[in-house]
Amino acid sequence: MATFAVRLSMNRKKIYQVEIMGKLAGVVGNYNAHLVAYPAFVWLQIPEDFVTSLGLSFNPLCYSTRIMFGRNDRKYEGRKSCSDVAHGRSSTNLVIEPHDYIAILFDTIFQFNNVLIDFDRDIWGYISSGYFKQVNPIDFENSEGNLGIANENLPISRWQHDLTDSAVIRNLGLGLGPSLIAYKTTLQGISKLQVNEARLSENLDNCWEVLAEPI
């Protein structure tokens, strides 16, 4: 069990290291309209401050293309966006936050779940429901089943901007829900485990060959 604890701990750290990203921009991904309406505002900083105030990491994607707009009977044309004109910088853009972090997060949870499946199967091997005095390993069986369902859903998504984006976001729970149920049932199963020290000592006394290496 200590081996699995270390493996799960390592993957848990990876999960917490994934940055949850956020983005706030105009309908086409840039701040052109914002700058035209309120040119005095620093439009690249305002969205960043708002997103980070929510506890998210800001994804600094803004639009960069040919623009032409009129103001005070004058036209301005250039290869950079209005935010570039205002801030002296340029970058790339997708209209929405591209959700790359979700793919990374789900892949890491997928790895965590695989370790837990290995643990469930290992513990199941020590428990048998064939004898009336022994505990039915139903918790670990349920956990393994839910982890299998979760891992089927976690890596299968289109994390790019298309018309399925909103549907994908609304269905994140299809992978995370069974994972959470599996974690709870695994903990429930662990809470029922007891070490039979007398039986372990008896088995060791009858199997001295396990000490052949140190001898």
PDB file of C-alpha atoms in Angstrom:
ATOM      1  CA  MET A   1       0.000   0.000   0.000  1.00  0.00           C
ATOM      2  CA  ALA A   2       2.922   2.327   0.646  1.00  0.00           C
ATOM      3  CA  THR A   3       4.008   1.922  -2.969  1.00  0.00           C
ATOM      4  CA  PHE A   4       0.589   2.989  -4.211  1.00  0.00           C
ATOM      5  CA  ALA A   5       0.532   5.889  -1.752  1.00  0.00           C
ATOM      6  CA  VAL A   6       3.777   7.227  -3.221  1.00  0.00           C
ATOM      7  CA  ARG A   7       2.572   6.765  -6.810  1.00  0.00           C
ATOM      8  CA  LEU A   8      -0.758   8.463  -6.103  1.00  0.00           C
ATOM      9  CA  SER A   9       0.987  11.294  -4.254  1.00  0.00           C
ATOM     10  CA  MET A  10       3.271  11.952  -7.229  1.00  0.00           C
ATOM     11  CA  ASN A  11       0.324  12.136  -9.626  1.00  0.00           C
ATOM     12  CA  ARG A  12      -1.652  14.263  -7.182  1.00  0.00           C
ATOM     13  CA  LYS A  13       1.161  16.829  -7.210  1.00  0.00           C
ATOM     14  CA  LYS A  14       1.001  16.902 -11.014  1.00  0.00           C
ATOM     15  CA  ILE A  15      -2.733  17.594 -10.874  1.00  0.00           C
ATOM     16  CA  TYR A  16      -2.228  20.553  -8.528  1.00  0.00           C
ATOM     17  CA  GLN A  17       0.519  21.922 -10.789  1.00  0.00           C
ATOM     18  CA  VAL A  18      -1.875  22.334 -13.718  1.00  0.00           C
ATOM     19  CA  GLU A  19      -2.766  26.012 -14.112  1.00  0.00           C
ATOM     20  CA  ILE A  20      -6.476  26.698 -14.575  1.00  0.00           C
ATOM     21  CA  MET A  21      -6.562  29.318 -17.319  1.00  0.00           C
ATOM     22  CA  GLY A  22      -9.024  32.078 -18.078  1.00  0.00           C
ATOM     23  CA  LYS A  23      -9.457  34.733 -20.745  1.00  0.00           C
ATOM     24  CA  LEU A  24     -11.646  37.787 -21.303  1.00  0.00           C
ATOM     25  CA  ALA A  25     -11.849  39.560 -24.672  1.00  0.00           C
ATOM     26  CA  GLY A  26     -14.230  40.901 -27.307  1.00  0.00           C
ATOM     27  CA  VAL A  27     -16.484  38.930 -29.621  1.00  0.00           C
ATOM     28  CA  VAL A  28     -13.658  38.316 -32.109  1.00  0.00           C
ATOM     29  CA  GLY A  29     -11.016  37.822 -29.467  1.00  0.00           C
ATOM     30  CA  ASN A  30      -9.432  41.254 -29.379  1.00  0.00           C
ATOM     31  CA  TYR A  31      -9.894  44.634 -27.701  1.00  0.00           C
ATOM     32  CA  ASN A  32     -10.356  46.795 -30.815  1.00  0.00           C
ATOM     33  CA  ALA A  33     -13.927  47.845 -30.040  1.00  0.00           C
ATOM     34  CA  HIS A  34     -13.031  48.421 -26.408  1.00  0.00           C
ATOM     35  CA  LEU A  35     -10.175  50.731 -27.334  1.00  0.00           C
ATOM     36  CA  VAL A  36     -12.276  52.703 -29.791  1.00  0.00           C
ATOM     37  CA  ALA A  37     -14.960  53.236 -27.153  1.00  0.00           C
ATOM     38  CA  TYR A  38     -12.604  53.982 -24.253  1.00  0.00           C
ATOM     39  CA  PRO A  39      -9.101  54.678 -25.596  1.00  0.00           C
ATOM     40  CA  ALA A  40      -7.754  55.814 -22.233  1.00  0.00           C
ATOM     41  CA  PHE A  41      -8.108  52.380 -20.635  1.00  0.00           C
ATOM     42  CA  VAL A  42      -5.308  49.827 -20.632  1.00  0.00           C
ATOM     43  CA  TRP A  43      -7.378  47.042 -22.141  1.00  0.00           C
ATOM     44  CA  LEU A  44      -4.816  44.288 -21.902  1.00  0.00           C
ATOM     45  CA  GLN A  45      -4.368  44.866 -18.176  1.00  0.00           C
ATOM     46  CA  ILE A  46      -8.049  45.133 -17.213  1.00  0.00           C
ATOM     47  CA  PRO A  47      -8.991  41.600 -18.362  1.00  0.00           C
ATOM     48  CA  GLU A  48      -5.867  40.164 -16.758  1.00  0.00           C
ATOM     49  CA  ASP A  49      -6.662  41.806 -13.418  1.00  0.00           C
ATOM     50  CA  PHE A  50     -10.245  40.529 -13.560  1.00  0.00           C
ATOM     51  CA  VAL A  51      -9.315  36.950 -14.500  1.00  0.00           C
ATOM     52  CA  THR A  52      -6.596  36.670 -11.863  1.00  0.00           C
ATOM     53  CA  SER A  53      -8.978  38.089  -9.231  1.00  0.00           C
ATOM     54  CA  LEU A  54     -11.038  34.919  -9.754  1.00  0.00           C
ATOM     55  CA  GLY A  55      -8.062  32.755  -8.830  1.00  0.00           C
ATOM     56  CA  LEU A  56      -7.317  31.791 -12.444  1.00  0.00           C
ATOM     57  CA  SER A  57      -4.159  32.188 -14.498  1.00  0.00           C
ATOM     58  CA  PHE A  58      -4.569  34.679 -17.329  1.00  0.00           C
ATOM     59  CA  ASN A  59      -4.155  33.314 -20.849  1.00  0.00           C
ATOM     60  CA  PRO A  60      -2.595  36.276 -22.699  1.00  0.00           C
ATOM     61  CA  LEU A  61      -4.056  35.673 -26.164  1.00  0.00           C
ATOM     62  CA  CYS A  62      -5.109  38.800 -28.080  1.00  0.00           C
ATOM     63  CA  TYR A  63      -5.844  39.367 -31.732  1.00  0.00           C
ATOM     64  CA  SER A  64      -3.215  40.335 -34.308  1.00  0.00           C
ATOM     65  CA  THR A  65      -4.375  41.017 -37.876  1.00  0.00           C
ATOM     66  CA  ARG A  66      -5.109  43.794 -40.368  1.00  0.00           C
ATOM     67  CA  ILE A  67      -7.529  46.363 -38.960  1.00  0.00           C
ATOM     68  CA  MET A  68      -9.205  49.478 -40.272  1.00  0.00           C
ATOM     69  CA  PHE A  69     -11.458  51.703 -38.226  1.00  0.00           C
ATOM     70  CA  GLY A  70     -12.598  55.286 -38.388  1.00  0.00           C
ATOM     71  CA  ARG A  71     -12.519  57.871 -35.669  1.00  0.00           C
ATOM     72  CA  ASN A  72     -13.045  61.611 -36.023  1.00  0.00           C
ATOM     73  CA  ASP A  73     -13.235  61.253 -39.832  1.00  0.00           C
ATOM     74  CA  ARG A  74      -9.787  59.640 -39.882  1.00  0.00           C
ATOM     75  CA  LYS A  75      -8.934  56.052 -40.794  1.00  0.00           C
ATOM     76  CA  TYR A  76      -6.234  53.959 -39.241  1.00  0.00           C
ATOM     77  CA  GLU A  77      -4.854  50.852 -40.861  1.00  0.00           C
ATOM     78  CA  GLY A  78      -2.159  48.455 -39.729  1.00  0.00           C
ATOM     79  CA  ARG A  79      -1.103  44.900 -39.171  1.00  0.00           C
ATOM     80  CA  LYS A  80      -1.374  45.090 -35.406  1.00  0.00           C
ATOM     81  CA  SER A  81      -4.485  45.150 -33.273  1.00  0.00           C
ATOM     82  CA  CYS A  82      -5.666  48.159 -31.336  1.00  0.00           C
ATOM     83  CA  SER A  83      -4.353  46.625 -28.145  1.00  0.00           C
ATOM     84  CA  ASP A  84      -0.926  46.482 -29.789  1.00  0.00           C
ATOM     85  CA  VAL A  85      -1.203  50.153 -30.713  1.00  0.00           C
ATOM     86  CA  ALA A  86      -2.087  50.986 -27.126  1.00  0.00           C
ATOM     87  CA  HIS A  87       0.410  48.728 -25.421  1.00  0.00           C
ATOM     88  CA  GLY A  88       3.274  48.374 -27.862  1.00  0.00           C
ATOM     89  CA  ARG A  89       3.068  44.583 -27.961  1.00  0.00           C
ATOM     90  CA  SER A  90       1.616  41.875 -30.169  1.00  0.00           C
ATOM     91  CA  SER A  91       0.637  38.279 -29.624  1.00  0.00           C
ATOM     92  CA  THR A  92      -1.546  35.540 -31.039  1.00  0.00           C
ATOM     93  CA  ASN A  93      -5.199  34.817 -30.533  1.00  0.00           C
ATOM     94  CA  LEU A  94      -8.038  32.364 -30.416  1.00  0.00           C
ATOM     95  CA  VAL A  95     -11.513  33.812 -29.946  1.00  0.00           C
ATOM     96  CA  ILE A  96     -12.019  31.717 -26.819  1.00  0.00           C
ATOM     97  CA  GLU A  97      -9.693  30.293 -24.205  1.00  0.00           C
ATOM     98  CA  PRO A  98      -8.399  27.195 -26.075  1.00  0.00           C
ATOM     99  CA  HIS A  99      -8.824  24.797 -23.131  1.00  0.00           C
ATOM    100  CA  ASP A 100      -5.384  23.256 -23.508  1.00  0.00           C
ATOM    101  CA  TYR A 101      -5.126  23.213 -19.732  1.00  0.00           C
ATOM    102  CA  ILE A 102      -8.247  21.024 -19.550  1.00  0.00           C
ATOM    103  CA  ALA A 103      -6.645  18.445 -21.815  1.00  0.00           C
ATOM    104  CA  ILE A 104      -3.520  18.483 -19.630  1.00  0.00           C
ATOM    105  CA  LEU A 105      -5.597  18.274 -16.438  1.00  0.00           C
ATOM    106  CA  PHE A 106      -7.690  15.362 -17.688  1.00  0.00           C
ATOM    107  CA  ASP A 107      -4.625  13.499 -18.914  1.00  0.00           C
ATOM    108  CA  THR A 108      -3.065  13.854 -15.452  1.00  0.00           C
ATOM    109  CA  ILE A 109      -6.269  12.665 -13.746  1.00  0.00           C
ATOM    110  CA  PHE A 110      -6.314   9.775 -16.229  1.00  0.00           C
ATOM    111  CA  GLN A 111      -2.845   8.738 -14.996  1.00  0.00           C
ATOM    112  CA  PHE A 112      -3.943   9.087 -11.357  1.00  0.00           C
ATOM    113  CA  ASN A 113      -6.959   6.881 -12.050  1.00  0.00           C
ATOM    114  CA  ASN A 114      -4.798   4.221 -13.689  1.00  0.00           C
ATOM    115  CA  VAL A 115      -2.711   3.943 -10.519  1.00  0.00           C
ATOM    116  CA  LEU A 116      -5.881   3.666  -8.448  1.00  0.00           C
ATOM    117  CA  ILE A 117      -7.225   0.938 -10.751  1.00  0.00           C
ATOM    118  CA  ASP A 118      -3.984  -0.958 -10.161  1.00  0.00           C
ATOM    119  CA  PHE A 119      -4.475  -0.502  -6.410  1.00  0.00           C
ATOM    120  CA  ASP A 120      -8.100  -1.686  -6.513  1.00  0.00           C
ATOM    121  CA  ARG A 121      -7.116  -4.816  -8.406  1.00  0.00           C
ATOM    122  CA  ASP A 122      -4.230  -5.491  -6.053  1.00  0.00           C
ATOM    123  CA  ILE A 123      -6.402  -5.210  -2.941  1.00  0.00           C
ATOM    124  CA  TRP A 124      -9.124  -7.278  -4.610  1.00  0.00           C
ATOM    125  CA  GLY A 125      -6.583 -10.090  -4.946  1.00  0.00           C
ATOM    126  CA  TYR A 126      -6.259 -10.273  -1.166  1.00  0.00           C
ATOM    127  CA  ILE A 127     -10.012 -10.362  -0.579  1.00  0.00           C
ATOM    128  CA  SER A 128     -12.394 -13.113  -1.597  1.00  0.00           C
ATOM    129  CA  SER A 129     -16.177 -13.156  -1.505  1.00  0.00           C
ATOM    130  CA  GLY A 130     -16.239 -16.939  -1.857  1.00  0.00           C
ATOM    131  CA  TYR A 131     -16.048 -17.601   1.893  1.00  0.00           C
ATOM    132  CA  PHE A 132     -18.726 -16.482   4.322  1.00  0.00           C
ATOM    133  CA  LYS A 133     -16.194 -15.194   6.880  1.00  0.00           C
ATOM    134  CA  GLN A 134     -14.397 -12.915   4.426  1.00  0.00           C
ATOM    135  CA  VAL A 135     -15.332  -9.419   3.271  1.00  0.00           C
ATOM    136  CA  ASN A 136     -16.923  -8.867  -0.118  1.00  0.00           C
ATOM    137  CA  PRO A 137     -14.626  -6.516  -2.092  1.00  0.00           C
ATOM    138  CA  ILE A 138     -17.581  -4.610  -3.532  1.00  0.00           C
ATOM    139  CA  ASP A 139     -16.117  -1.161  -2.752  1.00  0.00           C
ATOM    140  CA  PHE A 140     -12.971  -1.836  -4.736  1.00  0.00           C
ATOM    141  CA  GLU A 141     -14.972  -3.445  -7.548  1.00  0.00           C
ATOM    142  CA  ASN A 142     -17.233  -0.386  -7.738  1.00  0.00           C
ATOM    143  CA  SER A 143     -14.212   1.898  -7.655  1.00  0.00           C
ATOM    144  CA  GLU A 144     -12.511   0.020 -10.481  1.00  0.00           C
ATOM    145  CA  GLY A 145     -15.702   0.121 -12.543  1.00  0.00           C
ATOM    146  CA  ASN A 146     -16.194   3.862 -12.096  1.00  0.00           C
ATOM    147  CA  LEU A 147     -12.546   4.561 -12.867  1.00  0.00           C
ATOM    148  CA  GLY A 148     -12.920   2.602 -16.087  1.00  0.00           C
ATOM    149  CA  ILE A 149     -15.949   4.706 -17.061  1.00  0.00           C
ATOM    150  CA  ALA A 150     -14.113   7.908 -16.149  1.00  0.00           C
ATOM    151  CA  ASN A 151     -11.011   7.039 -18.145  1.00  0.00           C
ATOM    152  CA  GLU A 152     -13.125   6.286 -21.202  1.00  0.00           C
ATOM    153  CA  ASN A 153     -14.515   9.830 -21.114  1.00  0.00           C
ATOM    154  CA  LEU A 154     -11.570  11.876 -19.860  1.00  0.00           C
ATOM    155  CA  PRO A 155      -9.224  11.809 -22.884  1.00  0.00           C
ATOM    156  CA  ILE A 156     -11.908  12.005 -25.589  1.00  0.00           C
ATOM    157  CA  SER A 157     -12.693  15.633 -26.391  1.00  0.00           C
ATOM    158  CA  ARG A 158     -12.044  18.309 -29.005  1.00  0.00           C
ATOM    159  CA  TRP A 159     -10.243  21.038 -27.100  1.00  0.00           C
ATOM    160  CA  GLN A 160     -10.279  23.581 -29.933  1.00  0.00           C
ATOM    161  CA  HIS A 161     -12.654  26.364 -30.835  1.00  0.00           C
ATOM    162  CA  ASP A 162     -15.650  24.954 -32.671  1.00  0.00           C
ATOM    163  CA  LEU A 163     -19.405  24.828 -32.197  1.00  0.00           C
ATOM    164  CA  THR A 164     -19.102  21.889 -29.793  1.00  0.00           C
ATOM    165  CA  ASP A 165     -17.152  23.947 -27.274  1.00  0.00           C
ATOM    166  CA  SER A 166     -20.051  24.821 -24.986  1.00  0.00           C
ATOM    167  CA  ALA A 167     -21.354  21.253 -25.050  1.00  0.00           C
ATOM    168  CA  VAL A 168     -17.925  19.919 -24.137  1.00  0.00           C
ATOM    169  CA  ILE A 169     -17.596  22.316 -21.208  1.00  0.00           C
ATOM    170  CA  ARG A 170     -21.045  21.368 -19.918  1.00  0.00           C
ATOM    171  CA  ASN A 171     -20.110  17.684 -19.988  1.00  0.00           C
ATOM    172  CA  LEU A 172     -16.836  17.793 -18.072  1.00  0.00           C
ATOM    173  CA  GLY A 173     -18.617  15.974 -15.266  1.00  0.00           C
ATOM    174  CA  LEU A 174     -18.917  12.822 -17.388  1.00  0.00           C
ATOM    175  CA  GLY A 175     -15.296  12.096 -16.594  1.00  0.00           C
ATOM    176  CA  LEU A 176     -14.891  13.820 -13.250  1.00  0.00           C
ATOM    177  CA  GLY A 177     -18.114  12.506 -11.674  1.00  0.00           C
ATOM    178  CA  PRO A 178     -17.267   8.788 -11.854  1.00  0.00           C
ATOM    179  CA  SER A 179     -13.727   9.626 -10.710  1.00  0.00           C
ATOM    180  CA  LEU A 180     -15.053  11.290  -7.557  1.00  0.00           C
ATOM    181  CA  ILE A 181     -17.389   8.358  -6.863  1.00  0.00           C
ATOM    182  CA  ALA A 182     -14.468   5.964  -7.320  1.00  0.00           C
ATOM    183  CA  TYR A 183     -12.260   7.912  -4.893  1.00  0.00           C
ATOM    184  CA  LYS A 184     -14.976   7.815  -2.239  1.00  0.00           C
ATOM    185  CA  THR A 185     -15.646   4.094  -2.661  1.00  0.00           C
ATOM    186  CA  THR A 186     -11.928   3.322  -2.510  1.00  0.00           C
ATOM    187  CA  LEU A 187     -11.623   5.235   0.768  1.00  0.00           C
ATOM    188  CA  GLN A 188     -14.719   3.459   2.043  1.00  0.00           C
ATOM    189  CA  GLY A 189     -13.147   0.109   1.204  1.00  0.00           C
ATOM    190  CA  ILE A 190      -9.852   1.049   2.849  1.00  0.00           C
ATOM    191  CA  SER A 191     -11.687   2.016   6.044  1.00  0.00           C
ATOM    192  CA  LYS A 192     -12.898  -1.593   6.324  1.00  0.00           C
ATOM    193  CA  LEU A 193      -9.455  -3.163   5.977  1.00  0.00           C
ATOM    194  CA  GLN A 194      -7.745  -4.700   9.010  1.00  0.00           C
ATOM    195  CA  VAL A 195      -4.305  -6.285   9.188  1.00  0.00           C
ATOM    196  CA  ASN A 196      -4.340  -9.842  10.547  1.00  0.00           C
ATOM    197  CA  GLU A 197      -0.916  -9.771  12.181  1.00  0.00           C
ATOM    198  CA  ALA A 198      -1.252 -13.253  13.669  1.00  0.00           C
ATOM    199  CA  ARG A 199      -2.004 -14.767  10.274  1.00  0.00           C
ATOM    200  CA  LEU A 200       0.874 -12.881   8.671  1.00  0.00           C
ATOM    201  CA  SER A 201       3.307 -14.190  11.288  1.00  0.00           C
ATOM    202  CA  GLU A 202       1.979 -17.709  10.812  1.00  0.00           C
ATOM    203  CA  ASN A 203       2.427 -17.513   7.057  1.00  0.00           C
ATOM    204  CA  LEU A 204       5.957 -16.222   7.476  1.00  0.00           C
ATOM    205  CA  ASP A 205       6.865 -19.045   9.876  1.00  0.00           C
ATOM    206  CA  ASN A 206       5.629 -21.557   7.312  1.00  0.00           C
ATOM    207  CA  CYS A 207       7.442 -19.927   4.401  1.00  0.00           C
ATOM    208  CA  TRP A 208      11.051 -19.385   5.428  1.00  0.00           C
ATOM    209  CA  GLU A 209      12.049 -19.447   1.764  1.00  0.00           C
ATOM    210  CA  VAL A 210      11.071 -15.795   1.499  1.00  0.00           C
ATOM    211  CA  LEU A 211      14.184 -15.069   3.581  1.00  0.00           C
ATOM    212  CA  ALA A 212      16.479 -16.948   1.215  1.00  0.00           C
ATOM    213  CA  GLU A 213      17.998 -13.762  -0.169  1.00  0.00           C
ATOM    214  CA  PRO A 214      19.243 -12.275   3.143  1.00  0.00           C
ATOM    215  CA  ILE A 215      20.487 -15.692   4.282  1.00  0.00           C
TER     216      ILE A 215
END
